[in-house]
Coordinates of C-alpha atoms in Angstrom, one line a residue:
M1 CA 0.0 0.0 0.0
K2 CA 2.8 2.4 0.8
K3 CA 4.4 1.7 -2.6
V4 CA 1.1 2.6 -4.3
I5 CA 0.8 5.9 -2.3
F6 CA 4.5 6.8 -3.1
S7 CA 4.0 6.1 -6.7
I8 CA 0.8 8.3 -6.9
I9 CA 2.7 11.3 -5.1
V10 CA 5.7 10.9 -7.7
L11 CA 3.3 10.9 -10.6
F12 CA 1.3 13.9 -9.3
T13 CA 4.6 15.8 -8.7
S14 CA 5.9 15.0 -12.2
V15 CA 2.6 16.1 -13.9
C16 CA 2.7 19.4 -11.9
V17 CA 6.3 20.2 -13.0
V18 CA 6.0 19.2 -16.6
M19 CA 2.5 20.4 -17.5
P20 CA 0.9 23.7 -16.3
V21 CA -2.6 23.6 -15.2
S22 CA -3.4 26.7 -17.3
A23 CA -1.5 29.0 -19.7
E24 CA -1.5 32.6 -18.9
Y25 CA 0.6 33.2 -21.9
C26 CA 2.2 30.7 -24.5
E27 CA 3.7 31.1 -27.9
V28 CA 6.0 29.1 -30.2
N29 CA 8.7 31.2 -31.7
N30 CA 10.1 30.8 -35.3
K31 CA 12.8 28.3 -34.0
G32 CA 10.2 26.1 -32.5
E33 CA 11.0 27.0 -28.9
C34 CA 8.0 27.4 -26.6
Y35 CA 7.6 30.3 -24.0
Y36 CA 5.2 29.8 -21.3
N37 CA 4.5 32.7 -18.9
Y38 CA 7.4 34.6 -20.5
E39 CA 9.9 31.9 -19.7
L40 CA 11.4 29.2 -21.9
Y41 CA 9.5 26.0 -21.5
S42 CA 11.5 22.7 -21.9
G43 CA 8.5 20.5 -22.3
D44 CA 6.4 19.6 -25.3
C45 CA 4.7 22.7 -26.5
S46 CA 1.7 20.7 -27.8
S47 CA 0.9 19.6 -24.3
I48 CA 0.0 23.3 -23.4
P49 CA -3.5 24.3 -24.3
D50 CA -3.9 27.4 -26.6
C51 CA -0.1 27.5 -27.4
G52 CA -0.1 28.7 -31.0
P53 CA 2.9 28.8 -33.3
Y54 CA 4.6 32.0 -34.3
P55 CA 3.4 34.6 -35.4
E56 CA 0.1 33.7 -33.6
G57 CA -0.4 34.6 -30.0
P58 CA -0.1 37.8 -28.1
G59 CA 3.2 39.1 -29.6
N60 CA 5.7 38.1 -32.3
F61 CA 9.4 37.5 -31.5
D62 CA 12.4 36.0 -33.1
S63 CA 14.5 33.0 -32.1
T64 CA 17.0 35.0 -30.2
S65 CA 14.7 37.4 -28.3
P66 CA 12.0 36.1 -26.0
P67 CA 8.8 38.0 -25.7
P68 CA 8.9 40.8 -23.1
T69 CA 7.5 40.3 -19.7
S70 CA 4.4 42.1 -18.8
S71 CA 6.3 44.8 -16.8
E72 CA 8.9 45.2 -19.7
S73 CA 5.9 45.5 -22.2
S74 CA 4.4 48.2 -20.1
S75 CA 7.7 50.0 -19.8
S76 CA 8.2 49.8 -23.6
E77 CA 4.8 51.2 -24.3
S78 CA 5.5 54.1 -21.8
S79 CA 9.0 54.7 -23.3
E80 CA 7.5 54.9 -26.8
S81 CA 4.9 57.4 -25.7
D82 CA 7.7 59.5 -24.0
Y83 CA 9.8 59.3 -27.1
S84 CA 6.9 60.4 -29.2
S85 CA 6.3 63.3 -26.8
D86 CA 10.0 64.3 -26.9
S87 CA 9.8 64.2 -30.7
D88 CA 6.9 66.5 -30.7
T89 CA 8.5 68.9 -28.4
Q90 CA 11.8 69.0 -30.4
S91 CA 9.9 69.5 -33.6
Q92 CA 8.0 72.5 -32.2
D93 CA 11.3 74.0 -31.0
G94 CA 12.9 73.6 -34.4
L95 CA 9.8 75.1 -36.1
A96 CA 9.8 78.0 -33.7
S97 CA 13.4 78.8 -34.8
A98 CA 12.5 78.5 -38.5
T99 CA 9.6 80.8 -38.0
A100 CA 11.6 83.4 -36.2
N101 CA 14.1 83.5 -39.0
E102 CA 11.3 83.6 -41.7
N103 CA 9.8 86.6 -39.8
R104 CA 13.2 88.3 -39.6
V105 CA 13.8 88.0 -43.4
A106 CA 10.3 88.9 -44.5
S107 CA 10.0 91.9 -42.2
N108 CA 13.5 93.1 -42.9
T109 CA 12.7 93.1 -46.5
V110 CA 9.6 95.3 -46.0
V111 CA 11.6 97.7 -43.8
R112 CA 14.6 97.8 -46.1
V113 CA 12.4 98.6 -49.2
T114 CA 10.1 101.0 -47.5
S115 CA 12.8 103.0 -45.5
A116 CA 14.9 103.3 -48.7
R117 CA 11.8 104.6 -50.6
I118 CA 11.2 107.3 -48.0
R119 CA 14.8 108.4 -47.9
T120 CA 14.9 108.7 -51.7
A121 CA 11.6 110.6 -51.8
F122 CA 13.2 113.4 -50.0
A123 CA 16.6 113.2 -51.6
P124 CA 17.7 115.4 -54.5
R125 CA 17.0 114.2 -57.9
P126 CA 20.0 112.1 -58.9
T127 CA 20.2 113.2 -62.5
R128 CA 20.3 116.9 -61.5
R129 CA 23.3 116.6 -59.2
T130 CA 26.2 119.0 -59.6
T131 CA 29.7 119.1 -58.5
S132 CA 29.6 122.9 -58.0
I133 CA 29.1 123.9 -54.5
A134 CA 28.7 127.4 -55.8
L135 CA 25.2 126.5 -57.4
N136 CA 22.3 127.3 -55.1
S137 CA 24.5 129.3 -53.0
G138 CA 21.6 131.4 -52.0
N139 CA 19.9 128.4 -50.4
S140 CA 21.7 128.0 -47.0
N141 CA 19.8 124.8 -46.2
L142 CA 21.6 122.8 -49.0
L143 CA 24.6 120.7 -48.3
P144 CA 27.7 121.2 -50.5
G145 CA 27.2 119.7 -54.0
I146 CA 23.5 119.3 -53.7
T147 CA 20.9 120.8 -55.9
T148 CA 17.2 120.6 -55.4
G149 CA 16.8 118.6 -58.6
I150 CA 13.8 120.8 -59.6
A151 CA 14.1 123.1 -62.6
S152 CA 12.9 126.7 -62.1
G153 CA 9.2 126.8 -62.3
D154 CA 8.9 123.1 -61.8
E155 CA 6.8 121.6 -59.1
A156 CA 8.3 118.7 -57.0
P157 CA 6.6 115.4 -57.6
K158 CA 4.1 114.5 -54.9
L159 CA 2.8 111.0 -55.8
G160 CA 5.1 108.0 -56.0
L161 CA 4.4 104.5 -57.1
W162 CA 6.8 101.5 -56.4
L163 CA 7.2 97.7 -57.0
T164 CA 9.6 95.4 -55.4
P165 CA 9.9 91.6 -56.1
S166 CA 12.5 89.7 -54.1
V167 CA 13.7 86.2 -53.4
S168 CA 15.5 85.0 -50.2
W169 CA 17.4 81.8 -49.5
L170 CA 17.1 80.7 -46.0
D171 CA 19.5 78.2 -44.3
D172 CA 20.1 77.0 -40.8
D173 CA 22.8 74.3 -40.0
N174 CA 22.0 73.8 -36.4
I175 CA 21.2 70.1 -36.0
A176 CA 18.2 70.9 -33.7
S177 CA 16.6 73.3 -36.1
Q178 CA 18.2 72.4 -39.5
Y179 CA 16.3 73.6 -42.6
D180 CA 16.8 75.3 -46.0
G181 CA 14.4 76.8 -48.6
N182 CA 13.2 80.0 -50.2
L183 CA 11.0 83.0 -49.3
Y184 CA 9.4 84.9 -52.3
L185 CA 8.0 88.3 -51.5
I186 CA 6.5 90.9 -53.9
M187 CA 5.5 94.4 -52.6
V188 CA 3.6 97.2 -54.3
G189 CA 3.1 100.7 -52.7
A190 CA 2.0 104.2 -53.2
D191 CA 2.7 107.4 -51.2
Y192 CA 1.9 111.1 -51.3
K193 CA 3.9 114.1 -50.1
V194 CA 1.5 116.1 -48.0
T195 CA 4.0 118.8 -47.5
D196 CA 7.7 119.1 -48.5
R197 CA 8.5 117.5 -45.2
L198 CA 5.8 114.9 -44.7
L199 CA 5.1 111.7 -46.7
L200 CA 2.2 109.2 -46.1
G201 CA 2.1 105.9 -47.8
V202 CA 0.7 102.3 -47.8
S203 CA 2.0 99.1 -49.3
T204 CA 0.7 95.7 -49.8
G205 CA 2.4 92.3 -50.6
Y206 CA 2.3 88.6 -51.1
E207 CA 4.8 86.2 -49.7
D208 CA 5.4 82.5 -50.3
T209 CA 7.8 80.3 -48.1
D210 CA 8.8 76.8 -48.8
L211 CA 11.3 75.1 -46.4
D212 CA 12.6 71.5 -46.0
T213 CA 12.9 71.0 -42.3
Q214 CA 15.7 68.3 -41.8
F215 CA 15.2 68.4 -38.0
N216 CA 12.0 66.5 -38.3
D217 CA 12.3 65.1 -41.8
G218 CA 9.4 67.3 -42.9
T219 CA 8.4 70.5 -44.8
F220 CA 7.0 73.9 -43.9
Q221 CA 5.0 76.0 -46.4
S222 CA 3.4 79.4 -45.7
Q223 CA 1.6 81.8 -47.8
G224 CA 0.3 85.3 -46.8
F225 CA -0.8 88.8 -47.6
T226 CA 0.6 91.9 -46.0
I227 CA -0.8 95.5 -45.5
A228 CA 1.8 98.0 -44.4
P229 CA 1.1 101.8 -43.9
Y230 CA 4.1 104.0 -43.4
I231 CA 5.0 107.6 -42.6
G232 CA 8.1 109.7 -43.3
F233 CA 9.1 113.2 -42.4
V234 CA 12.1 115.4 -42.5
I235 CA 13.8 116.4 -39.2
L236 CA 16.6 118.3 -40.8
D237 CA 17.8 118.7 -44.3
G238 CA 19.4 115.2 -45.0
L239 CA 18.0 113.7 -41.9
T240 CA 14.7 111.8 -42.1
A241 CA 12.7 109.5 -39.8
D242 CA 10.2 106.9 -40.7
A243 CA 7.7 104.5 -39.0
I244 CA 6.2 101.5 -40.5
L245 CA 3.5 99.2 -39.4
A246 CA 2.7 95.9 -41.0
Y247 CA 0.3 93.0 -40.6
T248 CA 0.4 89.8 -42.5
F249 CA -2.3 87.2 -42.7
L250 CA -0.7 83.7 -43.1
N251 CA -1.7 80.1 -43.8
N252 CA 0.8 77.4 -42.8
D253 CA 1.2 73.7 -43.7
V254 CA 3.5 71.4 -41.8
E255 CA 4.4 67.8 -42.5
R256 CA 6.9 65.7 -40.5
D257 CA 8.0 62.3 -39.2
R258 CA 7.9 61.2 -35.6
T259 CA 10.8 59.2 -34.3
T260 CA 8.5 56.3 -34.1
G261 CA 8.0 56.3 -37.9
Q262 CA 4.6 57.9 -38.0
R263 CA 4.0 60.6 -40.6
L264 CA 2.0 63.6 -39.4
A265 CA 0.6 66.7 -41.2
G266 CA -1.5 69.7 -40.3
D267 CA -2.2 73.3 -41.1
Y268 CA -3.0 76.4 -39.2
D269 CA -3.6 80.1 -39.6
S270 CA -1.4 82.8 -38.1
G271 CA -1.1 86.6 -38.0
R272 CA 2.3 88.5 -38.0
S273 CA 2.5 92.1 -36.6
M274 CA 5.6 94.3 -37.2
V275 CA 6.5 97.8 -36.1
S276 CA 9.7 99.5 -37.1
A277 CA 11.1 103.0 -36.5
N278 CA 14.2 104.3 -38.4
L279 CA 16.4 107.4 -38.7
N280 CA 18.0 107.9 -42.1
Y281 CA 20.8 110.3 -43.0
Y282 CA 21.6 111.2 -46.7
T283 CA 24.3 113.4 -48.0
L284 CA 26.1 114.1 -51.4
L285 CA 29.7 115.0 -51.9
N286 CA 30.2 115.8 -55.7
N287 CA 29.4 112.3 -57.4
W288 CA 29.6 110.5 -54.1
S289 CA 26.5 109.6 -52.0
F290 CA 26.5 108.5 -48.4
S291 CA 23.7 107.4 -46.3
G292 CA 23.2 105.8 -42.8
I293 CA 20.4 104.2 -40.9
A294 CA 19.7 103.4 -37.3
G295 CA 16.5 101.7 -36.4
Y296 CA 14.6 99.0 -34.4
M297 CA 12.1 96.4 -35.6
Y298 CA 9.8 94.2 -33.5
V299 CA 7.9 91.3 -34.9
S300 CA 5.3 89.0 -33.3
E301 CA 3.5 86.1 -34.9
D302 CA 0.4 84.6 -33.2
Q303 CA -0.1 81.0 -34.4
D304 CA -3.5 79.1 -33.8
A305 CA -3.7 75.8 -32.1
Y306 CA -4.2 72.8 -34.5
I307 CA -3.9 69.1 -34.7
Q308 CA -1.4 67.1 -36.7
T309 CA -2.9 63.9 -38.1
G310 CA -1.7 60.8 -39.8
A311 CA -1.4 57.2 -38.3
D312 CA -1.6 58.9 -35.0
S313 CA -2.4 62.5 -34.0
N314 CA -0.7 65.3 -32.1
S315 CA -2.2 68.5 -30.7
V316 CA -0.2 71.6 -31.0
D317 CA -1.1 74.5 -28.7
Q318 CA -1.4 78.1 -29.6
F319 CA 2.0 79.7 -29.9
T320 CA 3.5 83.2 -30.3
A321 CA 6.8 83.7 -32.1
Y322 CA 8.6 87.1 -31.5
L323 CA 11.7 88.9 -32.5
G324 CA 13.2 92.3 -31.6
E325 CA 16.1 93.6 -33.7
W326 CA 18.4 96.6 -33.7
R327 CA 19.9 97.8 -37.0
L328 CA 22.9 100.2 -37.6
G329 CA 24.3 100.5 -41.2
G330 CA 25.6 102.7 -43.9
R331 CA 25.9 102.9 -47.7
A332 CA 28.3 104.6 -50.1
G333 CA 27.8 105.0 -53.9
Y334 CA 29.3 106.8 -56.8
L335 CA 27.3 108.3 -59.7
F336 CA 28.3 107.6 -63.3
D337 CA 25.9 109.7 -65.3
K338 CA 22.7 107.7 -64.9
F339 CA 24.1 104.7 -63.0
E340 CA 25.2 104.5 -59.4
P341 CA 26.9 101.3 -58.1
Y342 CA 27.0 101.1 -54.3
I343 CA 28.1 99.0 -51.3
A344 CA 26.3 98.7 -48.0
A345 CA 26.7 97.1 -44.6
A346 CA 24.6 96.9 -41.5
Y347 CA 25.0 95.4 -38.0
L348 CA 21.9 93.5 -36.8
Y349 CA 21.4 92.5 -33.2
D350 CA 18.4 90.4 -31.9
N351 CA 17.8 91.8 -28.4
T352 CA 14.9 89.4 -27.8
W353 CA 13.4 86.3 -29.5
N354 CA 12.0 83.0 -28.4
S355 CA 14.2 80.7 -30.4
S356 CA 16.2 78.0 -28.6
A357 CA 19.3 79.1 -30.6
D358 CA 21.7 81.6 -29.1
D359 CA 22.7 83.1 -32.4
R360 CA 21.8 86.8 -32.0
D361 CA 23.9 89.0 -34.2
E362 CA 25.1 89.3 -37.8
L363 CA 26.8 91.6 -40.3
E364 CA 24.6 92.1 -43.4
G365 CA 26.6 93.0 -46.6
A366 CA 25.1 94.3 -49.7
I367 CA 26.1 95.4 -53.3
G368 CA 23.7 97.1 -55.6
L369 CA 23.1 99.3 -58.6
D370 CA 20.8 102.3 -58.8
F371 CA 19.8 103.6 -62.3
Y372 CA 18.0 106.7 -63.3
P373 CA 16.6 106.8 -66.8
T374 CA 14.7 110.0 -65.9
D375 CA 14.1 112.2 -62.8
A376 CA 10.8 110.6 -62.4
F377 CA 11.9 106.9 -62.8
I378 CA 14.3 105.3 -60.4
G379 CA 15.2 101.6 -60.3
S380 CA 17.7 99.5 -58.3
V381 CA 18.8 96.0 -58.1
E382 CA 20.5 94.6 -54.8
A383 CA 21.9 91.5 -53.4
T384 CA 22.5 91.0 -49.7
H385 CA 24.0 88.2 -47.5
S386 CA 24.3 87.7 -43.7
F387 CA 27.6 86.9 -42.2
F388 CA 28.9 85.7 -38.9
R389 CA 25.9 84.0 -37.4
D390 CA 26.8 80.6 -36.0
D391 CA 24.3 78.6 -38.0
I392 CA 22.0 80.9 -39.9
A393 CA 22.8 82.3 -43.4
N394 CA 20.3 84.3 -45.5
T395 CA 20.7 85.6 -48.9
R396 CA 18.4 88.0 -50.8
I397 CA 18.1 89.5 -54.2
L398 CA 15.6 92.3 -54.9
L399 CA 14.5 94.6 -57.7
N400 CA 13.0 98.0 -56.9
L401 CA 11.3 100.2 -59.3
R402 CA 9.8 103.6 -58.4
Y403 CA 7.9 106.3 -60.4
E404 CA 7.1 109.8 -59.2
F405 CA 4.8 112.3 -60.7

């Protein structure tokens, strides 16, 4: 009887060790190995109920990597979620830097063109310059070598029309915000001399930006319309001041990859506000012309909240990109009959902006050519490039045509 009882105990123990009562998890990998409750099972897989061959079962795995434990699986899902969140944050930081530079280039173009227009509106007519300081000696307000440019009995032109198309190449080599692309901007404007010392004007424009954003393997596209009233007045002969306000209505499209391999896309509206104030000085010395500018520009773009969608989705909160920039520069040109080549340089310093990059100042160099077919018609072509920023480089070419009557 004792032998029978002992045999029963041994048999029962063997069954308990070899065969589980129930399978919480069981799967056969592509090597034929059986994993039961996340551990390698040395027995016969077919003896375990509901143990299916790879790739059936709760999760697929190869022959060298057993399936994760339940705690590891939970940790992995949490890690992937955190990784996606980090990817979203990094993408938004990079986009903020790209937006700040786009705002800088677009707004600087508006300021550059408008302020130059105001300065030349009050300058002597180029084709009537004279090298004789004896001319107009009865006018004590004229600088040496300057004539009024208005023939006796003629009335100074009051109304001016102008057109400026431009293209800019934008580039950022910072790995966290790397991008490159183009910004196209066309402006048209009209102004009127209320008095000999006061000018009022307004301009409007259209811009189109197309960037490849390597920091998130994506793209950024933006289109918008600008309205920009401006005012200029003469403080002293040769010294003018101007103020420019601008507002741009923008529609933006973004597309990017998450680090988890998901492709997301979205679009949102935004509004860019810009205010600028400048002092300009202009003087002539025989055939030479010299001018200088000192000014400040502040730009703020309010972006609507939106949702990026794709295989998954990501909500992006409302965001405001801003930039404040000082400018101090000068220009020198020499008149050859009806053509005037010139060089220019300006120091730009960003005293405030909400980009993650600490790349705040640059030297902007320019070469250009003014041409004067008549006193009423003035044109210029100019190329500029930014130097000495750590990662950002911008290049711009513009054509400016002005007619006064």
